[in-house]
Every structure is written in structure tokens, then in C-alpha cells.
Amino acid sequence: MNTAPGRATAVAHPNIALSKYWGKRDFGHNLPAVPSLSVTLAGMATTTTVVFDPALATDAFTLGGQPAKEGDLRRVTSLLDRVRAAASLTTRANVLSSNDFPTAAGLASSASAFAALALAATSAAGLAWDGAQCSDLARKSSVSAARSVFGGFVELRDGHPGDEDLAAASVAPADHFPLRVLVAVTREGPKSTLSTEGMLHTQRTSPFYPPWVETAPALFARVRAAVLAGDLPTLGVAAEESALRMHAAAIAACPGLIYWAGATVEVIEEVKRLRAAGLPAWFTIDAGPHVKVLTTPEREDDVALALAAVPGVKRTIRTRPGGPAILVPEATP
Ligand code: DP6
């Protein structure tokens, strides 16, 4: 029985799916209905400290200095409950988390959040879990978080009957080929429909959900082969197809789920113009209005300049493939 209260701090990065996950298997355990492949991004981070404290009657969760919403606290507690069960602990925990990028705005904040929490909580509880165990723990809270435990290019297969544990795995390291990802921020503030609800709604009401699930594995295989080959043009085209098919399924739900802003479409048009002019630029979009643009280090400045000039683009964030979730020394207040 591990009764010693412990503390640990972890940092994790968001990831951007090049082959999208959208939809869950209907046999529980938060298993994805389709395989996905993402790249973990440097330049944006979640930092989370977990302190198991015998003086606490309940778990507490502070996000960016503010007490978190009840629903967010519930999700944190359910991850902590799994950790407590594994470590034979009953102690409640104080969780302090902060993002250096907008929360819940389609910038994959739940991915870095649960990856950092999984690593910090297991370490604070005295469990020496490896990446796969932390990834599975993070996945049970948020599927995309399984991928943020690892750095570089990361895959997660779809869930099969009988699966309970399912972890992401590394496909290639961050420096496998030169890639830059520019985030064109088109709206500040949180999005209206969170991914979990959005995909459930798509699953329940969109006539395009079954074809999405049916065709996603072949697209995933194309994305994976292009990543392994370091072939950015082929990767870019397949990533655009994956994003558009996912959004097509969501848009066809009843009522339709449109995550895009007007500027989202403007950026898509600009990316196409850049490509027609010979620049390397391909887009992808998650469950929010921002557009992530894949390009090369050599043309990053040109593409960033062009994106910043699109009407409606508030700012651009420059990122590149980054590292895994790691434990860090606690910052002194
Ligand atoms: C569009 O992982 O946030 O970013 O598993 O319900 O927490 P839950 O959903 P979440 O969905 C991410 C959806 C996506 C695509 C992706 O990251 O693959």
C-alpha cells in the first residue's frame, strides 16, 4: 500500500491529427472507431502539477489560476481514480494546470491536458509507468491525449471488440523530415461544441458517418506511408482529404455541425492559391475554426506572411514537430 503523498509536474504538447479520429466504438472504454496519426507540436504546452494531499476531502482542479468547471473536474477525478486504484491510494489530489495557448478553441487542449495529467498523476502516485501505460490511461479520458504522450509522429489504431487497454505508438521521431505547422487563429474564445459531444452527435445523426468510418483506414494508411517516406506533398493531400471527410460527416449531422468560421474558408482558399503558385502548403482543421497549415522550414516565412494577410486571421502560431510528455522540476511560485 502506497500511502506517502507525492507530487510531480509534467509538461505535454498538443498534437495535430494528420489522419483524423472522429467517432467512438459503441462497446465502451473510450475506444476510437477509426485509426489516427498525428504530429506532436513544439511551441505550445500544458504544464500540470499533481499533489496528493491527505488533508483534502475531494480532488481540486485549477486551470490557468481559476477553479475549473465541474465537468472538467469530473474528468480529472476519473483519471485520478484509475491512478489511485492502480497505486492502492485513497488520498485526494490538488491539480494545477496551465496552457500557454487558448483552451478548448480547437487547439487540442484536451490532448496535452490529459497527457500531462496522466504522466504527473502516475509519477506523483509512485507508479513507474512506461509511455504505453500512460498513453492508455490518457486515452481513457480523451482519445487524442493518448498520442500526446509521445513525441514526433504518432499513431493510434482503432478499437477492436475485447480491447480495454489501447495505447498510441511512435511512428517516426520529430526530426524524421523537415516540417513546419502554422496555426492560423481565426477566432478567439472557446468553441461551441466540444469534440466529445460533436462526434457523438455525428455518429448518431449523420448519414455520412458510416462512409467516414469505412473509408478512414485507407486514408490512414496513405498518411502513414507518406510520413514514413518523408513525402510532404503526398502527406499534405491525404491530410486535407482526412480533414474534409471528417468535417463533411459533421456538417451532414442533424442539425449540421459546422466548426468553421468565414475566415476558415478564406484560409483554405489562400492555401490553394499558394500551392498553385508553387509554394508547399496544405491545410488541416480540427473541431474548431482554426486552420493548421503544413509547410517546409524554407518557405515557413512566406507562408506565414500570406496567412497573416488573410482577412479574419487574428494571428498565426508557428510550431514544429516536438517531443513527448516529460516530467519537469516544479516551478517555484
Ligand atoms: C478533431 O480526443 O478531444 O481533434 O476522445 O472525446 O476526448 P474525446 O475527443 P478528442 O477528439 C479529437 C478530435 C479531433 C481529431 C483528432 O485529434 O484526431
Short mmCIF file of C-alpha atoms and ligand atoms in Angstrom, two decimals:
data_model
loop_
_atom_site.label_atom_id
_atom_site.label_comp_id
_atom_site.label_asym_id
_atom_site.label_seq_id
_atom_site.Cartn_x
_atom_site.Cartn_y
_atom_site.Cartn_z
CA MET A 1 0.00 0.00 0.00
CA ASN A 2 1.50 3.32 -1.07
CA THR A 3 0.35 5.91 1.43
CA ALA A 4 3.10 8.52 1.02
CA PRO A 5 1.63 11.66 -0.52
CA GLY A 6 3.62 12.63 -3.57
CA ARG A 7 3.84 15.40 -6.09
CA ALA A 8 5.02 15.67 -9.67
CA THR A 9 4.89 18.12 -12.56
CA ALA A 10 4.67 17.17 -16.24
CA VAL A 11 4.69 19.10 -19.49
CA ALA A 12 2.91 17.85 -22.62
CA HIS A 13 2.30 19.31 -26.07
CA PRO A 14 -0.83 19.34 -28.19
CA ASN A 15 -0.88 17.26 -31.33
CA ILE A 16 -2.46 17.81 -34.69
CA ALA A 17 -4.04 14.83 -36.40
CA LEU A 18 -2.91 14.31 -40.00
CA SER A 19 -5.30 11.36 -40.18
CA LYS A 20 -8.30 12.24 -38.00
CA TYR A 21 -10.03 10.40 -35.20
CA TRP A 22 -13.76 11.18 -35.11
CA GLY A 23 -16.18 8.71 -33.51
CA LYS A 24 -16.06 6.01 -30.86
CA ARG A 25 -16.71 2.27 -30.91
CA ASP A 26 -20.00 1.51 -29.19
CA PHE A 27 -18.58 -1.11 -26.81
CA GLY A 28 -17.28 1.34 -24.19
CA HIS A 29 -13.77 2.03 -22.84
CA ASN A 30 -13.48 5.23 -24.94
CA LEU A 31 -12.15 3.35 -27.96
CA PRO A 32 -11.77 5.16 -31.30
CA ALA A 33 -13.80 3.97 -34.28
CA VAL A 34 -11.02 4.83 -36.74
CA PRO A 35 -7.21 4.75 -36.65
CA SER A 36 -5.45 8.12 -36.43
CA LEU A 37 -1.98 9.57 -36.89
CA SER A 38 -0.75 12.87 -35.52
CA VAL A 39 2.29 15.02 -35.05
CA THR A 40 3.07 16.34 -31.57
CA LEU A 41 3.75 20.09 -31.69
CA ALA A 42 6.56 22.02 -30.03
CA GLY A 43 5.86 25.66 -29.25
CA MET A 44 2.62 25.09 -27.29
CA ALA A 45 2.45 23.33 -23.95
CA THR A 46 0.33 22.32 -20.96
CA THR A 47 2.08 22.20 -17.58
CA THR A 48 0.35 20.21 -14.84
CA THR A 49 1.28 19.64 -11.21
CA VAL A 50 -0.41 16.89 -9.18
CA VAL A 51 -0.11 16.92 -5.39
CA PHE A 52 -1.66 14.06 -3.41
CA ASP A 53 -2.62 15.65 -0.11
CA PRO A 54 -4.14 13.71 2.84
CA ALA A 55 -5.72 16.96 4.10
CA LEU A 56 -8.05 17.14 1.05
CA ALA A 57 -11.61 15.80 1.24
CA THR A 58 -12.10 15.98 -2.54
CA ASP A 59 -9.93 16.47 -5.60
CA ALA A 60 -9.35 20.09 -6.63
CA PHE A 61 -8.51 21.30 -10.13
CA THR A 62 -7.28 24.77 -11.05
CA LEU A 63 -6.86 25.68 -14.71
CA GLY A 64 -4.94 28.83 -15.56
CA GLY A 65 -5.32 30.08 -11.98
CA GLN A 66 -9.14 29.64 -11.98
CA PRO A 67 -11.11 26.83 -10.27
CA ALA A 68 -12.12 24.51 -13.12
CA LYS A 69 -15.72 23.87 -14.24
CA GLU A 70 -17.50 20.94 -12.60
CA GLY A 71 -17.44 18.82 -15.77
CA ASP A 72 -13.70 19.31 -16.17
CA LEU A 73 -13.12 18.39 -12.51
CA ARG A 74 -15.16 15.19 -13.03
CA ARG A 75 -12.96 14.17 -15.97
CA VAL A 76 -9.82 14.86 -13.93
CA THR A 77 -11.18 12.89 -10.96
CA SER A 78 -11.98 9.89 -13.12
CA LEU A 79 -8.35 9.74 -14.33
CA LEU A 80 -7.13 10.18 -10.74
CA ASP A 81 -9.47 7.36 -9.61
CA ARG A 82 -7.77 4.99 -12.07
CA VAL A 83 -4.36 6.04 -10.75
CA ARG A 84 -5.50 5.65 -7.12
CA ALA A 85 -6.86 2.17 -7.88
CA ALA A 86 -3.56 1.12 -9.51
CA ALA A 87 -1.47 2.56 -6.65
CA SER A 88 -3.81 1.43 -3.81
CA LEU A 89 -4.15 5.06 -2.73
CA THR A 90 -7.18 6.81 -1.29
CA THR A 91 -5.60 10.27 -0.98
CA ARG A 92 -7.26 13.12 -2.93
CA ALA A 93 -5.20 15.40 -5.12
CA ASN A 94 -4.73 19.03 -5.97
CA VAL A 95 -4.22 19.51 -9.72
CA LEU A 96 -2.80 22.78 -11.03
CA SER A 97 -2.70 23.16 -14.79
CA SER A 98 -1.95 25.91 -17.27
CA ASN A 99 -1.82 26.19 -21.06
CA ASP A 100 0.33 28.68 -22.93
CA PHE A 101 -2.27 28.67 -25.77
CA PRO A 102 -6.08 29.15 -25.92
CA THR A 103 -8.04 26.47 -24.04
CA ALA A 104 -10.80 24.48 -25.82
CA ALA A 105 -10.56 26.51 -29.01
CA GLY A 106 -9.81 23.66 -31.40
CA LEU A 107 -6.14 23.73 -30.47
CA ALA A 108 -6.23 20.25 -28.98
CA SER A 109 -6.04 21.40 -25.35
CA SER A 110 -7.62 18.18 -24.03
CA ALA A 111 -4.82 16.18 -25.69
CA SER A 112 -1.96 17.94 -23.93
CA ALA A 113 -4.05 18.27 -20.75
CA PHE A 114 -4.71 14.57 -20.24
CA ALA A 115 -1.23 13.53 -21.43
CA ALA A 116 0.37 15.85 -18.85
CA LEU A 117 -2.11 14.76 -16.16
CA ALA A 118 -1.52 11.04 -16.83
CA LEU A 119 2.23 11.43 -16.51
CA ALA A 120 2.16 13.76 -13.47
CA ALA A 121 -0.51 11.74 -11.61
CA THR A 122 1.15 8.32 -12.10
CA SER A 123 4.51 9.72 -11.07
CA ALA A 124 3.07 11.55 -8.02
CA ALA A 125 1.38 8.28 -7.01
CA GLY A 126 4.71 6.46 -7.15
CA LEU A 127 3.82 4.35 -10.22
CA ALA A 128 6.76 3.93 -12.59
CA TRP A 129 4.60 3.55 -15.70
CA ASP A 130 6.05 3.50 -19.20
CA GLY A 131 4.84 5.54 -22.18
CA ALA A 132 2.34 2.90 -23.34
CA GLN A 133 0.72 2.64 -19.90
CA CYS A 134 0.47 6.45 -19.59
CA SER A 135 -0.88 6.64 -23.15
CA ASP A 136 -3.61 4.10 -22.40
CA LEU A 137 -4.53 5.98 -19.20
CA ALA A 138 -4.70 9.29 -21.08
CA ARG A 139 -6.75 7.67 -23.90
CA LYS A 140 -9.41 6.52 -21.45
CA SER A 141 -10.03 10.23 -20.67
CA SER A 142 -9.55 11.68 -24.16
CA VAL A 143 -8.57 9.63 -27.21
CA SER A 144 -6.31 12.26 -28.80
CA ALA A 145 -4.39 12.58 -25.50
CA ALA A 146 -3.01 9.05 -25.99
CA ARG A 147 -0.95 10.45 -28.90
CA SER A 148 0.45 13.47 -26.97
CA VAL A 149 2.30 11.16 -24.57
CA PHE A 150 4.76 10.51 -27.40
CA GLY A 151 6.77 12.96 -29.48
CA GLY A 152 7.10 13.24 -33.25
CA PHE A 153 4.72 11.27 -35.49
CA VAL A 154 2.37 9.04 -33.50
CA GLU A 155 -0.34 6.52 -34.41
CA LEU A 156 -3.29 5.06 -32.57
CA ARG A 157 -5.19 2.13 -34.05
CA ASP A 158 -8.96 1.81 -33.84
CA GLY A 159 -10.54 -0.15 -31.00
CA HIS A 160 -11.46 -3.80 -31.52
CA PRO A 161 -14.01 -5.90 -29.58
CA GLY A 162 -12.36 -7.15 -26.39
CA ASP A 163 -9.97 -4.19 -26.20
CA GLU A 164 -9.84 -2.43 -22.90
CA ASP A 165 -6.26 -1.21 -23.00
CA LEU A 166 -5.14 0.64 -26.12
CA ALA A 167 -2.06 2.85 -26.37
CA ALA A 168 -0.63 5.04 -29.10
CA ALA A 169 2.80 4.28 -30.54
CA SER A 170 5.60 6.21 -32.18
CA VAL A 171 5.79 6.07 -35.99
CA ALA A 172 8.79 8.35 -36.53
CA PRO A 173 10.79 10.86 -34.46
CA ALA A 174 10.18 14.63 -34.60
CA ASP A 175 13.18 15.21 -36.91
CA HIS A 176 12.19 12.44 -39.34
CA PHE A 177 11.63 15.02 -42.07
CA PRO A 178 11.60 18.82 -42.11
CA LEU A 179 8.08 20.05 -41.34
CA ARG A 180 6.56 23.24 -40.03
CA VAL A 181 2.95 23.70 -38.89
CA LEU A 182 1.46 27.18 -38.88
CA VAL A 183 -1.76 27.70 -36.93
CA ALA A 184 -3.95 30.44 -38.42
CA VAL A 185 -6.13 31.53 -35.48
CA THR A 186 -9.47 32.71 -36.87
CA ARG A 187 -11.48 33.29 -33.68
CA GLU A 188 -10.51 33.86 -30.06
CA GLY A 189 -12.56 32.25 -27.28
CA PRO A 190 -13.85 28.73 -26.69
CA LYS A 191 -15.68 26.77 -29.39
CA SER A 192 -19.36 25.94 -29.02
CA THR A 193 -19.44 22.13 -29.35
CA LEU A 194 -16.67 20.13 -27.74
CA SER A 195 -15.21 17.20 -29.70
CA THR A 196 -16.73 14.51 -27.46
CA GLU A 197 -20.28 15.79 -27.98
CA GLY A 198 -19.65 16.72 -31.61
CA MET A 199 -18.52 13.25 -32.63
CA LEU A 200 -21.33 11.57 -30.71
CA HIS A 201 -23.84 13.81 -32.48
CA THR A 202 -22.20 12.99 -35.83
CA GLN A 203 -22.29 9.28 -35.03
CA ARG A 204 -25.98 9.40 -34.06
CA THR A 205 -27.36 11.61 -36.80
CA SER A 206 -25.06 11.93 -39.82
CA PRO A 207 -25.79 9.71 -42.85
CA PHE A 208 -22.14 10.30 -43.78
CA TYR A 209 -20.78 8.79 -40.55
CA PRO A 210 -20.75 5.14 -41.78
CA PRO A 211 -18.84 6.02 -45.00
CA TRP A 212 -16.41 8.10 -42.91
CA VAL A 213 -15.64 5.10 -40.68
CA GLU A 214 -15.46 2.80 -43.70
CA THR A 215 -13.01 4.95 -45.68
CA ALA A 216 -10.83 6.32 -42.85
CA PRO A 217 -8.49 3.27 -42.58
CA ALA A 218 -7.36 3.55 -46.22
CA LEU A 219 -6.68 7.28 -45.74
CA PHE A 220 -4.78 6.48 -42.53
CA ALA A 221 -2.61 4.00 -44.49
CA ARG A 222 -1.83 6.70 -47.09
CA VAL A 223 -0.93 9.23 -44.38
CA ARG A 224 1.25 6.67 -42.57
CA ALA A 225 3.13 5.65 -45.74
CA ALA A 226 3.72 9.31 -46.68
CA VAL A 227 5.06 10.08 -43.17
CA LEU A 228 7.43 7.11 -43.31
CA ALA A 229 8.58 8.16 -46.79
CA GLY A 230 9.02 11.78 -45.64
CA ASP A 231 6.89 12.75 -48.65
CA LEU A 232 5.25 16.05 -47.66
CA PRO A 233 3.24 16.65 -50.89
CA THR A 234 1.61 13.19 -50.65
CA LEU A 235 1.09 13.63 -46.91
CA GLY A 236 -0.43 17.08 -47.40
CA VAL A 237 -3.01 15.89 -49.93
CA ALA A 238 -4.04 12.90 -47.77
CA ALA A 239 -4.23 15.08 -44.62
CA GLU A 240 -6.54 17.53 -46.43
CA GLU A 241 -8.79 14.64 -47.51
CA SER A 242 -8.96 13.29 -43.96
CA ALA A 243 -9.90 16.70 -42.52
CA LEU A 244 -12.52 17.40 -45.20
CA ARG A 245 -14.13 13.97 -44.84
CA MET A 246 -14.33 14.34 -41.07
CA HIS A 247 -15.92 17.78 -41.42
CA ALA A 248 -18.24 16.54 -44.19
CA ALA A 249 -19.56 13.88 -41.80
CA ALA A 250 -20.06 16.52 -39.05
CA ILE A 251 -21.65 19.06 -41.41
CA ALA A 252 -24.13 16.39 -42.58
CA ALA A 253 -25.30 15.69 -39.00
CA CYS A 254 -28.82 16.83 -37.99
CA PRO A 255 -28.63 19.68 -37.12
CA GLY A 256 -25.39 20.21 -39.01
CA LEU A 257 -22.23 20.76 -37.02
CA ILE A 258 -20.21 23.49 -38.68
CA TYR A 259 -16.98 24.23 -36.82
CA TRP A 260 -15.73 26.69 -39.43
CA ALA A 261 -15.75 30.48 -39.40
CA GLY A 262 -15.81 32.52 -42.59
CA ALA A 263 -12.07 33.04 -42.24
CA THR A 264 -11.56 29.26 -42.12
CA VAL A 265 -12.73 29.06 -45.74
CA GLU A 266 -10.66 32.14 -46.66
CA VAL A 267 -7.53 30.40 -45.34
CA ILE A 268 -8.35 27.21 -47.27
CA GLU A 269 -8.61 29.32 -50.44
CA GLU A 270 -5.31 31.04 -49.68
CA VAL A 271 -3.56 27.70 -49.14
CA LYS A 272 -4.82 26.54 -52.53
CA ARG A 273 -3.59 29.79 -54.12
CA LEU A 274 -0.16 29.37 -52.51
CA ARG A 275 0.06 25.83 -53.83
CA ALA A 276 -0.95 26.91 -57.32
CA ALA A 277 1.88 29.48 -57.11
CA GLY A 278 4.35 26.70 -56.31
CA LEU A 279 4.62 27.03 -52.51
CA PRO A 280 4.44 23.96 -50.26
CA ALA A 281 1.23 24.46 -48.24
CA TRP A 282 -1.51 22.02 -47.19
CA PHE A 283 -4.27 22.57 -44.63
CA THR A 284 -5.91 20.56 -41.89
CA ILE A 285 -8.69 21.57 -39.48
CA ASP A 286 -9.74 20.03 -36.15
CA ALA A 287 -13.00 20.55 -34.25
CA GLY A 288 -12.70 24.32 -34.33
CA PRO A 289 -12.37 27.23 -36.77
CA HIS A 290 -8.56 27.45 -36.91
CA VAL A 291 -6.56 26.19 -39.87
CA LYS A 292 -3.25 24.40 -39.42
CA VAL A 293 -1.01 24.70 -42.45
CA LEU A 294 1.75 22.20 -43.23
CA THR A 295 4.82 23.63 -44.94
CA THR A 296 8.62 23.37 -45.11
CA PRO A 297 11.17 25.28 -42.96
CA GLU A 298 12.46 27.03 -46.13
CA ARG A 299 9.06 28.51 -47.03
CA GLU A 300 7.69 28.97 -43.50
CA ASP A 301 8.20 32.76 -43.54
CA ASP A 302 6.49 33.20 -46.93
CA VAL A 303 3.53 31.05 -45.94
CA ALA A 304 3.21 32.76 -42.53
CA LEU A 305 3.20 36.18 -44.20
CA ALA A 306 0.49 35.11 -46.65
CA LEU A 307 -1.70 33.61 -43.89
CA ALA A 308 -1.38 36.73 -41.71
CA ALA A 309 -2.72 38.81 -44.60
CA VAL A 310 -5.93 36.74 -44.97
CA PRO A 311 -8.95 38.78 -43.77
CA GLY A 312 -10.20 37.38 -40.47
CA VAL A 313 -6.93 35.78 -39.39
CA LYS A 314 -6.25 37.11 -35.88
CA ARG A 315 -2.71 35.77 -35.56
CA THR A 316 -0.56 32.85 -36.55
CA ILE A 317 1.28 30.47 -34.22
CA ARG A 318 4.44 28.83 -35.57
CA THR A 319 5.03 25.26 -34.49
CA ARG A 320 7.12 22.28 -35.50
CA PRO A 321 7.23 18.60 -34.55
CA GLY A 322 8.00 18.35 -30.86
CA GLY A 323 8.89 15.97 -28.08
CA PRO A 324 6.99 13.65 -25.74
CA ALA A 325 5.33 14.43 -22.43
CA ILE A 326 8.04 14.74 -19.77
CA LEU A 327 8.38 15.18 -16.03
CA VAL A 328 9.94 18.51 -15.05
CA PRO A 329 11.10 20.07 -11.78
CA GLU A 330 8.31 22.07 -10.16
CA ALA A 331 8.46 25.82 -10.78
CA THR A 332 8.93 27.81 -7.58
CA PRO A 333 5.99 30.18 -7.08
C1 DP6 B 1 -10.92 16.58 -34.33
O1 DP6 B 1 -9.74 13.40 -28.38
O2 DP6 B 1 -10.86 15.64 -27.94
O3 DP6 B 1 -9.10 16.68 -32.79
O4 DP6 B 1 -11.86 11.31 -27.04
O5 DP6 B 1 -14.00 12.53 -26.73
O6 DP6 B 1 -11.92 13.42 -25.67
P1 DP6 B 1 -12.51 12.64 -26.83
O7 DP6 B 1 -12.24 13.54 -28.12
P2 DP6 B 1 -10.92 14.29 -28.57
O8 DP6 B 1 -11.21 14.46 -30.15
C2 DP6 B 1 -10.26 14.94 -31.03
C3 DP6 B 1 -10.86 15.08 -32.38
C4 DP6 B 1 -10.00 15.79 -33.41
C5 DP6 B 1 -9.25 14.80 -34.29
C6 DP6 B 1 -8.05 14.13 -33.70
O9 DP6 B 1 -7.36 14.71 -32.83
O10 DP6 B 1 -7.74 13.02 -34.16
#
